Coordinates of C-alpha atoms in Angstrom, one line a residue:
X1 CA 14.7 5.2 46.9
X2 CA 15.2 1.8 47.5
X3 CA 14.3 -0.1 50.3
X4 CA 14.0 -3.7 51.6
X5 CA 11.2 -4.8 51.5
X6 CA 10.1 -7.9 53.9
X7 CA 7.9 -10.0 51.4
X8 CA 10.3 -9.5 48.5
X9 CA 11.6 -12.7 47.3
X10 CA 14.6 -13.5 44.8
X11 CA 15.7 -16.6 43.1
X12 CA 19.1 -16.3 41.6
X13 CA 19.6 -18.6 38.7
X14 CA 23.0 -19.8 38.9
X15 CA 22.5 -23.9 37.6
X16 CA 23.9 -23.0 34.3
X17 CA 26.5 -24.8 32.1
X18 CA 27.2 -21.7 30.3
X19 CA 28.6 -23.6 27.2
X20 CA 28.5 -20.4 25.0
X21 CA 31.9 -18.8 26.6
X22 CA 33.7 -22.0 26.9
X23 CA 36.5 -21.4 25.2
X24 CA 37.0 -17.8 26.5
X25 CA 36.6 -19.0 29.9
X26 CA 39.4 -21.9 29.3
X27 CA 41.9 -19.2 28.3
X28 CA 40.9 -16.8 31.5
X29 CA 41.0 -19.4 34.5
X30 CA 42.8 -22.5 32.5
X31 CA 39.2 -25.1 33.1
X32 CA 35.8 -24.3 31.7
X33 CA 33.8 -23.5 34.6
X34 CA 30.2 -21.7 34.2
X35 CA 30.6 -18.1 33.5
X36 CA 28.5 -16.8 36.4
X37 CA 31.7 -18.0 38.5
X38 CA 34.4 -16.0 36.4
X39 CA 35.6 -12.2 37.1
X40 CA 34.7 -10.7 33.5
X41 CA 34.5 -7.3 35.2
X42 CA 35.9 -5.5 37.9
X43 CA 37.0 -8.0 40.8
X44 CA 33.4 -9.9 41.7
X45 CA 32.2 -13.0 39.5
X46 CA 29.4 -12.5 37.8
X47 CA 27.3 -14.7 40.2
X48 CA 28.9 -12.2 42.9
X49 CA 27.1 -9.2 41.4
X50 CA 24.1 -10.6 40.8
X51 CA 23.7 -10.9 44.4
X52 CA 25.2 -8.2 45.7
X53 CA 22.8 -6.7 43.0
X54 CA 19.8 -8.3 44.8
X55 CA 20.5 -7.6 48.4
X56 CA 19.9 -4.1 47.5
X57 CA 16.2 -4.5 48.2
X58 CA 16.0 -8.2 49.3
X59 CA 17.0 -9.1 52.4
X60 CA 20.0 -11.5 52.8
X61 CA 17.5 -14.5 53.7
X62 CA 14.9 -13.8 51.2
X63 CA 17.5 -14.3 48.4
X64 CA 17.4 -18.1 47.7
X65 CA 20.1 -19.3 44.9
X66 CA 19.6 -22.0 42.5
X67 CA 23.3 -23.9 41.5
X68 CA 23.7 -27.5 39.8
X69 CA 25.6 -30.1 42.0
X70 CA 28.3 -30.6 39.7
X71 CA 29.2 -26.8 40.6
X72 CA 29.1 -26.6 44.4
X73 CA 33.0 -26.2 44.9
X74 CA 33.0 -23.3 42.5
X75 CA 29.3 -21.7 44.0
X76 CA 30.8 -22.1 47.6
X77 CA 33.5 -19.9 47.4
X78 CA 31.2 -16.9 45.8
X79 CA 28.2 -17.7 48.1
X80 CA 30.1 -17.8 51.5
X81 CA 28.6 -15.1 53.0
X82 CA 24.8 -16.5 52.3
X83 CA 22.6 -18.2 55.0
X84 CA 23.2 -22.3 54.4
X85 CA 19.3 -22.3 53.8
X86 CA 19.5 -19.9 50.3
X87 CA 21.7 -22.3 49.0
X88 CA 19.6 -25.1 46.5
X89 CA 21.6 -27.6 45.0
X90 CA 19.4 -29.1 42.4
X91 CA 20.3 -32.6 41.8
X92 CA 20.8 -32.6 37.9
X93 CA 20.2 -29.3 35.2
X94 CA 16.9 -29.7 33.8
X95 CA 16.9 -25.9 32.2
X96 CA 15.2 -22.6 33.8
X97 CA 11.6 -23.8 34.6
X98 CA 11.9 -26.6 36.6
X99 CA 15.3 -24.8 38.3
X100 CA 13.0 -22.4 39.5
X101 CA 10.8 -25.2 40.5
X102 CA 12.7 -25.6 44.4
X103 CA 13.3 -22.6 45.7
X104 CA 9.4 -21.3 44.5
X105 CA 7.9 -24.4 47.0
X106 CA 10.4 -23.5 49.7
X107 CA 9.5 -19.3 49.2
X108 CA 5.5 -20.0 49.1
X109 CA 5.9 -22.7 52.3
X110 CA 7.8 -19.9 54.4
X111 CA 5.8 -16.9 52.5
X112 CA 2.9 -17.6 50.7
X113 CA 1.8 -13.9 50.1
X114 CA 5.8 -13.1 48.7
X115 CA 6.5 -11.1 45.6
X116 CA 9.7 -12.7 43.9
X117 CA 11.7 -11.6 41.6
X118 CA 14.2 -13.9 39.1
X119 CA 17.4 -13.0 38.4
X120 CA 19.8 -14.9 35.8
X121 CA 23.1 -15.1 37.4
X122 CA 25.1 -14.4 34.1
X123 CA 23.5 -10.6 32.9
X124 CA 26.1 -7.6 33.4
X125 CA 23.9 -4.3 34.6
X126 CA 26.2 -1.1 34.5
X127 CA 23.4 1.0 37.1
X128 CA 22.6 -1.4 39.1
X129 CA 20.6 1.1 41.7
X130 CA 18.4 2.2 39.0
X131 CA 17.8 -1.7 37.6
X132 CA 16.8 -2.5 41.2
X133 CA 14.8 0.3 41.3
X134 CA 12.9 -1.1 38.2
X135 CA 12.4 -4.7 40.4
X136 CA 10.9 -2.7 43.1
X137 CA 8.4 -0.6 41.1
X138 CA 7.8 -3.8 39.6
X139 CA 7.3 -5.6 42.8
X140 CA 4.9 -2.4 43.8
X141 CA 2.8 -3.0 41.1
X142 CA 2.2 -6.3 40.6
X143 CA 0.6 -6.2 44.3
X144 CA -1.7 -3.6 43.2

């Protein structure tokens, strides 16, 4: 059973260019945005899912999202509903490690005995229960 758990910490990953699916994307939505802001499946973006994904055991506030500058009008629209404060705008792409750079200061200045988790903003998970499940017997263990 899942619950939320108060030190549990995620960092979505949503800075990507997502070059791969450019011309796929052009012929969906007419522009080639980053995938993790496109509707592939069902009627969320990708980005949409992962968080809703998330806030299945990580509270709202504790789930801090990573997106590239040059994206904020497309983010904005999927991450409406998210506390101003989750939202890090890294000022230019400088790949996964260093994205994950910001939000880790700001989690270990607010929590510095958090668990976090890291999820890419561009995966499709059919259970997503039973995947978030898996993050919090992972989160259980590593603090063992």
């Amino acid at each position: 059973m899942i619950r939320l758990d108060d030190h549990l910490w995620g960092i979505i990953l949503a800075g990507g260019k997502g070059k791969r699916l450019n011309g796929f994307i052009k012929q969906l939505y007419g522009d080639e945005r980053p995938k993790q802001y496109c509707t592939i499946v069902g009627t969320r973006s990708m980005l949409r899912h992962t968080l809703d994904r998330a806030k299945l055991l990580i509270k709202p506030e504790n789930v801090l999202t990573i997106i590239n500058r040059n994206h904020v009008h497309y983010a904005l629209e999927h991450l409406n509903e998210q506390p101003p404060d989750t939202i890090i705008v890294q000022p230019c792409s400088r790949e996964t490690g260093l994205g994950m750079l910001l939000p880790l200061v700001k989690i270990f200045r607010r929590d510095s005995t958090s668990t976090v988790a890291v999820f890419p903003s561009d995966h499709f998970v059919i259970n997503e229960i039973q995947f978030m499940e898996y993050v919090q017997y992972a989160a259980i263990f590593v603090r063992t």
